[in-house]
């Protein structure tokens, strides 16, 4: 079952949802918090609970949540949702459902929802993020196992040992706890998932895609292809835009004048070395300098910010600021080989002129020793 509670996450007071699983024989519990109650949280809660228990219960009792039940049929049977049917067929547990609006049919877990709120979430929990909050809740579940409940002679932990002996083994590979949705890339290289838009590289515009959403991530695939073309942290805002600036650089390379107006780049926080590089490139090469700067940014499609920043620093130190030089210096640093730069490719660098030596110039030096000796003799007289 799911419950709701308030807490301070990342310095903000929010209302979150928490997944509860109760083991009736041992009274062991598992509780995990999520930003919202949805299919992704439902699936992830099961996987986390099974991992915590070390196995899969033979049967689980549910309420009639829409996440699991698509429709209640006339004979009392349930038509399961696709996500729940896949989860059940993967772990092979039996399902049972309480009567609609009859919470007492599953009083144990209903009691756990209230117990968790009173004991784990009072006073209001404070955590940096949901990972930290769930670490607190997991610690609370473990500490509760020390208790010996009324009418019992053994602790929850001791009785949990017997529960675990009856569990089915976990599969070798965990279930893919993602909500899958078909979609299509818009003309702005965006894909909508759960009211929010996520970017993909511009070359995939108007193509059909498969979106896999989990509690933390949104992954986007071309239909029928195994390669993930976009990977984003999931947003729980409404009508939000989640854009990766790297997805738009290929288009900006063709339209460099749009660099300053490109919305995906407006909040892109890059080290100061990048802005300095842009100023110098545009000062020396004007429009071509802006295009070269975009080419340098495109190196981030393959390499880390730290690697590119280091190469920019080396290029600035050597006075060879250009895309080719920065790429060359970075590859040399990665491959641990000395750089070999062709200075003829950098006409803006000051050049040195070395004249041809004339052998006759050395004749003037032949008389210098005699002059030095004469001067020394005069000085000693």
Tab-separated table of C-alpha atoms in Angstrom:
chain	number	residue	atom	x	y	z
A	1	UNK	CA	0.000	0.000	0.000
A	2	UNK	CA	0.984	3.663	-0.252
A	3	UNK	CA	0.757	6.403	2.334
A	4	UNK	CA	1.367	10.152	2.327
A	5	UNK	CA	3.418	12.335	4.637
A	6	UNK	CA	5.125	15.713	4.768
A	7	UNK	CA	8.826	16.327	5.130
A	8	UNK	CA	11.697	18.636	4.292
A	9	UNK	CA	13.611	17.392	1.254
A	10	UNK	CA	16.452	19.524	-0.031
A	11	UNK	CA	15.387	22.382	2.227
A	12	UNK	CA	11.791	22.472	0.954
A	13	UNK	CA	8.672	21.203	2.651
A	14	UNK	CA	6.929	18.760	0.349
A	15	UNK	CA	4.317	16.039	0.524
A	16	UNK	CA	5.728	12.688	-0.499
A	17	UNK	CA	4.356	9.172	-0.870
A	18	UNK	CA	5.729	6.031	0.713
A	19	UNK	CA	5.435	2.395	-0.299
A	20	UNK	CA	4.700	-0.123	2.474
A	21	UNK	CA	5.024	-3.899	2.496
A	22	UNK	CA	4.144	-5.915	5.604
A	23	UNK	CA	4.944	-9.557	6.363
A	24	UNK	CA	1.918	-10.805	8.374
A	25	UNK	CA	3.642	-13.696	10.171
A	26	UNK	CA	6.727	-11.863	11.392
A	27	UNK	CA	5.357	-8.285	11.323
A	28	UNK	CA	8.527	-7.269	9.486
A	29	UNK	CA	8.049	-4.203	7.330
A	30	UNK	CA	9.616	-2.359	4.449
A	31	UNK	CA	8.994	1.337	3.765
A	32	UNK	CA	10.368	3.482	0.949
A	33	UNK	CA	9.512	7.078	-0.002
A	34	UNK	CA	8.892	8.493	-3.481
A	35	UNK	CA	8.038	11.902	-4.943
A	36	UNK	CA	4.723	10.570	-6.238
A	37	UNK	CA	2.597	7.433	-6.315
A	38	UNK	CA	2.824	6.093	-9.840
A	39	UNK	CA	3.703	2.979	-11.801
A	40	UNK	CA	7.422	3.641	-11.529
A	41	UNK	CA	7.261	3.908	-7.728
A	42	UNK	CA	4.997	0.847	-7.503
A	43	UNK	CA	7.433	-1.297	-9.484
A	44	UNK	CA	10.539	0.052	-7.780
A	45	UNK	CA	8.954	-0.473	-4.362
A	46	UNK	CA	8.457	-4.162	-5.106
A	47	UNK	CA	12.026	-4.610	-6.316
A	48	UNK	CA	13.446	-2.807	-3.286
A	49	UNK	CA	11.242	-4.798	-0.890
A	50	UNK	CA	12.171	-8.129	-2.476
A	51	UNK	CA	15.861	-7.222	-2.245
A	52	UNK	CA	15.425	-6.229	1.415
A	53	UNK	CA	13.697	-9.514	2.237
A	54	UNK	CA	16.089	-11.594	0.169
A	55	UNK	CA	13.291	-13.314	-1.724
A	56	UNK	CA	9.784	-13.071	-3.156
A	57	UNK	CA	6.618	-13.727	-1.111
A	58	UNK	CA	4.452	-16.507	-2.483
A	59	UNK	CA	1.371	-14.254	-2.496
A	60	UNK	CA	0.698	-10.547	-1.941
A	61	UNK	CA	-2.566	-8.858	-0.961
A	62	UNK	CA	-3.376	-5.527	-2.634
A	63	UNK	CA	-6.049	-2.903	-2.615
A	64	UNK	CA	-7.635	-2.009	-5.947
A	65	UNK	CA	-5.135	0.640	-6.968
A	66	UNK	CA	-5.339	1.711	-10.588
A	67	UNK	CA	-1.639	1.005	-10.902
A	68	UNK	CA	-2.358	-2.723	-10.583
A	69	UNK	CA	-6.030	-3.061	-11.552
A	70	UNK	CA	-7.235	-1.838	-14.922
A	71	UNK	CA	-10.835	-2.920	-14.308
A	72	UNK	CA	-12.914	-4.863	-11.782
A	73	UNK	CA	-15.025	-7.330	-13.732
A	74	UNK	CA	-18.582	-8.360	-12.913
A	75	UNK	CA	-17.581	-11.682	-11.367
A	76	UNK	CA	-15.136	-10.008	-8.990
A	77	UNK	CA	-12.104	-10.837	-11.093
A	78	UNK	CA	-9.530	-8.154	-11.844
A	79	UNK	CA	-8.127	-7.184	-15.176
A	80	UNK	CA	-4.538	-6.361	-14.369
A	81	UNK	CA	-2.613	-3.488	-15.878
A	82	UNK	CA	0.164	-4.401	-18.262
A	83	UNK	CA	2.870	-3.190	-15.863
A	84	UNK	CA	1.521	-5.256	-12.967
A	85	UNK	CA	0.967	-8.318	-15.154
A	86	UNK	CA	4.586	-8.140	-16.330
A	87	UNK	CA	5.847	-7.772	-12.751
A	88	UNK	CA	3.790	-10.729	-11.558
A	89	UNK	CA	4.774	-12.967	-14.446
A	90	UNK	CA	8.444	-12.152	-13.835
A	91	UNK	CA	8.447	-12.948	-10.107
A	92	UNK	CA	5.664	-15.585	-10.221
A	93	UNK	CA	3.868	-14.572	-7.014
A	94	UNK	CA	0.118	-14.938	-6.551
A	95	UNK	CA	-1.978	-11.812	-6.137
A	96	UNK	CA	-5.036	-11.247	-3.983
A	97	UNK	CA	-7.216	-8.156	-3.825
A	98	UNK	CA	-9.321	-6.723	-1.061
A	99	UNK	CA	-12.925	-5.750	-1.603
A	100	UNK	CA	-13.421	-2.246	-2.991
A	101	UNK	CA	-13.552	0.384	-0.212
A	102	UNK	CA	-12.932	-2.301	2.453
A	103	UNK	CA	-9.661	-1.334	4.078
A	104	UNK	CA	-10.151	-3.894	6.842
A	105	UNK	CA	-9.533	-6.664	4.290
A	106	UNK	CA	-5.852	-5.753	4.496
A	107	UNK	CA	-5.705	-4.313	7.969
A	108	UNK	CA	-2.094	-5.332	8.583
A	109	UNK	CA	-0.620	-3.140	5.880
A	110	UNK	CA	-3.139	-0.374	6.584
A	111	UNK	CA	-1.854	-0.422	10.140
A	112	UNK	CA	1.714	-0.291	8.857
A	113	UNK	CA	0.930	2.855	6.864
A	114	UNK	CA	-0.194	4.583	10.052
A	115	UNK	CA	2.615	3.129	12.152
A	116	UNK	CA	5.233	4.321	9.660
A	117	UNK	CA	3.835	7.843	9.660
A	118	UNK	CA	3.718	8.055	13.468
A	119	UNK	CA	7.090	6.454	14.188
A	120	UNK	CA	9.270	7.162	11.156
A	121	UNK	CA	7.927	10.555	10.086
A	122	UNK	CA	7.260	12.391	13.354
A	123	UNK	CA	8.723	14.932	13.727
A	124	UNK	CA	8.774	15.799	10.036
A	125	UNK	CA	11.765	14.076	8.433
A	126	UNK	CA	14.581	16.258	7.130
A	127	UNK	CA	16.864	14.986	4.365
A	128	UNK	CA	18.993	16.311	1.530
A	129	UNK	CA	17.264	14.077	-1.012
A	130	UNK	CA	15.122	10.973	-1.301
A	131	UNK	CA	18.147	8.690	-1.048
A	132	UNK	CA	18.944	10.151	2.365
A	133	UNK	CA	15.295	9.952	3.444
A	134	UNK	CA	15.052	6.320	2.390
A	135	UNK	CA	18.226	5.521	4.303
A	136	UNK	CA	16.463	6.861	7.413
A	137	UNK	CA	13.345	4.800	6.710
A	138	UNK	CA	15.370	1.649	6.086
A	139	UNK	CA	17.177	2.171	9.376
A	140	UNK	CA	13.804	2.504	11.105
A	141	UNK	CA	12.593	-0.763	9.559
A	142	UNK	CA	15.716	-2.578	10.750
A	143	UNK	CA	15.514	-1.186	14.278
A	144	UNK	CA	11.882	-2.259	14.527
A	145	UNK	CA	12.963	-5.869	14.032
A	146	UNK	CA	14.402	-5.858	17.559
A	147	UNK	CA	10.936	-5.483	19.061
A	148	UNK	CA	8.983	-8.294	20.675
A	149	UNK	CA	5.326	-7.527	20.048
A	150	UNK	CA	2.497	-8.238	22.451
A	151	UNK	CA	1.470	-11.872	22.411
A	152	UNK	CA	4.776	-12.987	20.885
A	153	UNK	CA	7.759	-14.641	22.512
A	154	UNK	CA	10.184	-14.037	19.653
A	155	UNK	CA	11.375	-10.772	18.187
A	156	UNK	CA	10.358	-9.633	14.719
A	157	UNK	CA	13.851	-10.502	13.477
A	158	UNK	CA	13.588	-14.061	14.803
A	159	UNK	CA	10.207	-14.592	13.193
A	160	UNK	CA	11.461	-13.009	9.966
A	161	UNK	CA	13.944	-15.874	9.667
A	162	UNK	CA	11.007	-18.263	9.357
A	163	UNK	CA	9.318	-15.946	6.866
A	164	UNK	CA	12.416	-15.849	4.718
A	165	UNK	CA	12.602	-19.622	4.643
A	166	UNK	CA	9.246	-19.643	2.840
A	167	UNK	CA	10.180	-16.994	0.255
A	168	UNK	CA	10.749	-17.829	-3.380
A	169	UNK	CA	14.291	-17.128	-4.644
A	170	UNK	CA	15.058	-13.929	-6.489
A	171	UNK	CA	15.712	-14.182	-10.245
A	172	UNK	CA	19.321	-13.836	-11.335
A	173	UNK	CA	18.502	-10.567	-13.110
A	174	UNK	CA	16.250	-7.913	-11.534
A	175	UNK	CA	13.107	-6.881	-13.352
A	176	UNK	CA	13.262	-3.768	-15.539
A	177	UNK	CA	11.151	-1.526	-13.308
A	178	UNK	CA	10.391	1.086	-15.939
A	179	UNK	CA	7.177	2.517	-17.301
A	180	UNK	CA	7.286	2.229	-21.086
A	181	UNK	CA	5.572	4.669	-23.407
A	182	UNK	CA	5.644	5.117	-27.175
A	183	UNK	CA	6.107	8.653	-28.433
A	184	UNK	CA	7.457	10.730	-31.303
A	185	UNK	CA	10.178	13.376	-31.365
A	186	UNK	CA	8.871	16.881	-32.024
A	187	UNK	CA	10.307	19.394	-34.480
A	188	UNK	CA	12.170	20.941	-31.532
A	189	UNK	CA	13.860	17.621	-30.707
A	190	UNK	CA	11.692	17.091	-27.616
A	191	UNK	CA	9.852	14.026	-26.320
A	192	UNK	CA	7.002	14.345	-23.820
A	193	UNK	CA	6.789	12.058	-20.802
A	194	UNK	CA	4.522	12.579	-17.776
A	195	UNK	CA	3.679	16.189	-18.820
A	196	UNK	CA	7.362	17.136	-19.185
A	197	UNK	CA	9.475	17.514	-22.332
A	198	UNK	CA	12.906	15.890	-22.631
A	199	UNK	CA	15.447	16.626	-25.348
A	200	UNK	CA	17.078	14.260	-27.821
A	201	UNK	CA	19.812	14.998	-30.409
A	202	UNK	CA	18.390	17.083	-33.242
A	203	UNK	CA	19.121	14.472	-35.912
A	204	UNK	CA	16.309	12.325	-34.488
A	205	UNK	CA	13.563	14.865	-35.128
A	206	UNK	CA	10.115	13.453	-36.020
A	207	UNK	CA	11.187	9.845	-35.384
A	208	UNK	CA	9.227	7.286	-33.361
A	209	UNK	CA	10.772	6.513	-29.979
A	210	UNK	CA	10.237	4.360	-26.906
A	211	UNK	CA	10.452	6.157	-23.559
A	212	UNK	CA	11.434	4.215	-20.441
A	213	UNK	CA	10.748	6.090	-17.231
A	214	UNK	CA	11.914	5.027	-13.787
A	215	UNK	CA	11.754	6.767	-10.434
A	216	UNK	CA	14.984	8.657	-11.126
A	217	UNK	CA	15.634	8.560	-14.866
A	218	UNK	CA	14.051	8.948	-18.295
A	219	UNK	CA	15.707	7.022	-21.127
A	220	UNK	CA	14.718	7.423	-24.765
A	221	UNK	CA	15.305	4.816	-27.484
A	222	UNK	CA	14.598	4.679	-31.182
A	223	UNK	CA	11.879	2.119	-31.829
A	224	UNK	CA	13.453	-1.255	-32.492
A	225	UNK	CA	16.974	-0.088	-31.601
A	226	UNK	CA	18.873	-1.024	-28.418
A	227	UNK	CA	20.892	2.197	-28.223
A	228	UNK	CA	19.738	4.875	-25.782
A	229	UNK	CA	19.758	8.235	-27.589
A	230	UNK	CA	18.966	10.394	-24.537
A	231	UNK	CA	19.368	9.929	-20.791
A	232	UNK	CA	17.855	12.479	-18.390
A	233	UNK	CA	17.228	12.784	-14.687
A	234	UNK	CA	13.481	12.689	-14.252
A	235	UNK	CA	11.673	15.913	-13.402
A	236	UNK	CA	8.646	15.889	-11.104
A	237	UNK	CA	7.622	19.431	-12.002
A	238	UNK	CA	4.682	20.204	-14.273
A	239	UNK	CA	5.159	21.269	-17.908
A	240	UNK	CA	8.919	21.332	-17.401
A	241	UNK	CA	11.605	21.354	-20.093
A	242	UNK	CA	14.605	19.107	-19.466
A	243	UNK	CA	17.182	19.812	-22.151
A	244	UNK	CA	20.736	18.655	-22.630
A	245	UNK	CA	22.721	21.427	-24.383
A	246	UNK	CA	24.848	18.817	-26.142
A	247	UNK	CA	21.806	17.666	-28.092
A	248	UNK	CA	21.637	20.991	-29.955
A	249	UNK	CA	25.302	21.667	-30.763
A	250	UNK	CA	25.250	19.872	-34.127
A	251	UNK	CA	22.484	22.210	-35.286
A	252	UNK	CA	24.224	25.270	-33.842
A	253	UNK	CA	27.379	24.389	-35.740
A	254	UNK	CA	25.367	24.931	-38.918
A	255	UNK	CA	23.729	28.086	-37.519
A	256	UNK	CA	26.403	29.665	-35.290
A	257	UNK	CA	24.637	33.036	-35.167
A	258	UNK	CA	21.955	31.431	-32.987
A	259	UNK	CA	24.473	30.587	-30.262
A	260	UNK	CA	23.452	33.420	-27.934
A	261	UNK	CA	19.717	32.879	-28.415
A	262	UNK	CA	19.654	29.082	-28.017
A	263	UNK	CA	17.388	28.342	-25.042
A	264	UNK	CA	19.030	25.006	-24.124
A	265	UNK	CA	22.350	26.789	-23.560
A	266	UNK	CA	21.066	29.671	-21.444
A	267	UNK	CA	21.605	27.968	-18.087
A	268	UNK	CA	24.585	25.869	-19.114
A	269	UNK	CA	27.217	26.481	-16.443
A	270	UNK	CA	30.652	26.015	-17.991
A	271	UNK	CA	34.059	26.815	-16.466
A	272	UNK	CA	35.401	30.326	-17.059
A	273	UNK	CA	38.010	28.967	-19.477
A	274	UNK	CA	35.291	28.332	-22.062
A	275	UNK	CA	33.999	31.917	-22.089
A	276	UNK	CA	37.552	33.240	-22.271
A	277	UNK	CA	38.228	30.929	-25.200
A	278	UNK	CA	35.177	32.234	-27.020
A	279	UNK	CA	36.224	35.870	-26.582
A	280	UNK	CA	39.712	35.201	-27.929
A	281	UNK	CA	38.519	33.105	-30.865
A	282	UNK	CA	35.938	35.680	-31.943
A	283	UNK	CA	38.436	38.527	-31.503
A	284	UNK	CA	40.972	36.789	-33.726
A	285	UNK	CA	38.758	35.034	-36.272
A	286	UNK	CA	35.383	36.819	-36.029
A	287	UNK	CA	32.573	34.571	-37.370
A	288	UNK	CA	34.886	31.655	-37.923
A	289	UNK	CA	35.939	31.956	-34.298
A	290	UNK	CA	32.362	31.439	-33.109
A	291	UNK	CA	32.055	28.306	-35.218
A	292	UNK	CA	35.346	26.989	-33.866
A	293	UNK	CA	34.078	27.627	-30.340
A	294	UNK	CA	30.991	25.525	-31.066
A	295	UNK	CA	33.268	22.793	-32.413
A	296	UNK	CA	35.167	22.883	-29.124
A	297	UNK	CA	31.859	22.549	-27.268
A	298	UNK	CA	31.054	19.504	-29.372
A	299	UNK	CA	34.100	17.797	-27.887
A	300	UNK	CA	31.951	17.525	-24.749
A	301	UNK	CA	29.793	15.016	-26.630
A	302	UNK	CA	32.680	12.562	-26.239
A	303	UNK	CA	34.992	13.884	-23.539
A	304	UNK	CA	34.492	15.210	-20.021
A	305	UNK	CA	34.402	18.895	-19.125
A	306	UNK	CA	37.622	18.467	-17.157
A	307	UNK	CA	39.491	17.003	-20.124
A	308	UNK	CA	38.369	19.748	-22.495
A	309	UNK	CA	39.050	22.484	-19.940
A	310	UNK	CA	42.593	21.182	-19.413
A	311	UNK	CA	43.221	21.149	-23.170
A	312	UNK	CA	41.940	24.733	-23.454
A	313	UNK	CA	44.370	25.762	-20.728
A	314	UNK	CA	47.269	24.074	-22.513
A	315	UNK	CA	46.331	25.697	-25.816
A	316	UNK	CA	46.142	29.101	-24.158
A	317	UNK	CA	49.551	28.570	-22.549
A	318	UNK	CA	51.086	27.663	-25.918
A	319	UNK	CA	49.241	30.428	-27.738
A	320	UNK	CA	47.572	28.051	-30.192
A	321	UNK	CA	43.882	28.637	-29.539
A	322	UNK	CA	41.879	26.749	-32.147
A	323	UNK	CA	39.621	23.734	-32.316
A	324	UNK	CA	42.249	21.565	-34.018
A	325	UNK	CA	44.924	22.458	-31.479
A	326	UNK	CA	42.660	21.889	-28.479
A	327	UNK	CA	41.527	18.532	-29.817
A	328	UNK	CA	45.119	17.538	-30.589
A	329	UNK	CA	46.367	18.543	-27.142
A	330	UNK	CA	43.537	16.691	-25.436
A	331	UNK	CA	44.121	13.482	-27.385
A	332	UNK	CA	47.845	13.707	-26.673
A	333	UNK	CA	47.133	14.073	-22.956
A	334	UNK	CA	44.817	11.062	-23.012
A	335	UNK	CA	47.255	8.944	-25.027
A	336	UNK	CA	50.254	10.250	-23.044
A	337	UNK	CA	52.290	11.328	-26.042
A	338	UNK	CA	53.988	14.666	-26.764
A	339	UNK	CA	52.015	17.084	-28.944
A	340	UNK	CA	53.211	17.990	-32.426
A	341	UNK	CA	51.627	21.235	-33.542
A	342	UNK	CA	52.072	22.645	-37.052
A	343	UNK	CA	52.497	26.372	-36.378
A	344	UNK	CA	51.765	27.235	-40.008
A	345	UNK	CA	48.112	26.613	-39.161
A	346	UNK	CA	48.077	29.583	-36.758
A	347	UNK	CA	48.800	32.717	-38.872
A	348	UNK	CA	47.827	35.075	-36.046
A	349	UNK	CA	50.837	33.989	-33.950
A	350	UNK	CA	53.924	36.303	-34.056
A	351	UNK	CA	56.516	34.800	-36.376
A	352	UNK	CA	60.289	34.863	-35.999
A	353	UNK	CA	62.573	35.527	-39.010
A	354	UNK	CA	66.061	33.998	-39.075
A	355	UNK	CA	68.394	35.371	-41.748
A	356	UNK	CA	70.983	33.397	-43.749
A	357	UNK	CA	74.469	33.566	-42.223
A	358	UNK	CA	77.249	35.103	-44.403
A	359	UNK	CA	80.689	33.527	-43.869
A	360	UNK	CA	82.301	36.927	-44.354
A	361	UNK	CA	80.667	38.111	-41.167
A	362	UNK	CA	83.088	35.979	-39.184
A	363	UNK	CA	86.140	37.988	-40.456
A	364	UNK	CA	85.263	40.811	-38.126
A	365	UNK	CA	85.643	38.452	-35.207
A	366	UNK	CA	89.239	37.487	-36.094
A	367	UNK	CA	90.637	40.859	-35.090
A	368	UNK	CA	88.738	41.074	-31.815
A	369	UNK	CA	91.147	38.937	-29.696
A	370	UNK	CA	94.114	41.176	-30.657
A	371	UNK	CA	92.152	44.277	-29.710
A	372	UNK	CA	91.239	42.743	-26.382
A	373	UNK	CA	94.906	41.877	-25.618
A	374	UNK	CA	96.075	45.393	-26.513
A	375	UNK	CA	93.434	46.902	-24.263
A	376	UNK	CA	94.527	44.652	-21.412
A	377	UNK	CA	98.199	45.652	-21.850
A	378	UNK	CA	97.367	49.352	-21.801
A	379	UNK	CA	95.332	48.856	-18.673
A	380	UNK	CA	98.239	47.213	-16.835
A	381	UNK	CA	100.841	49.887	-17.692
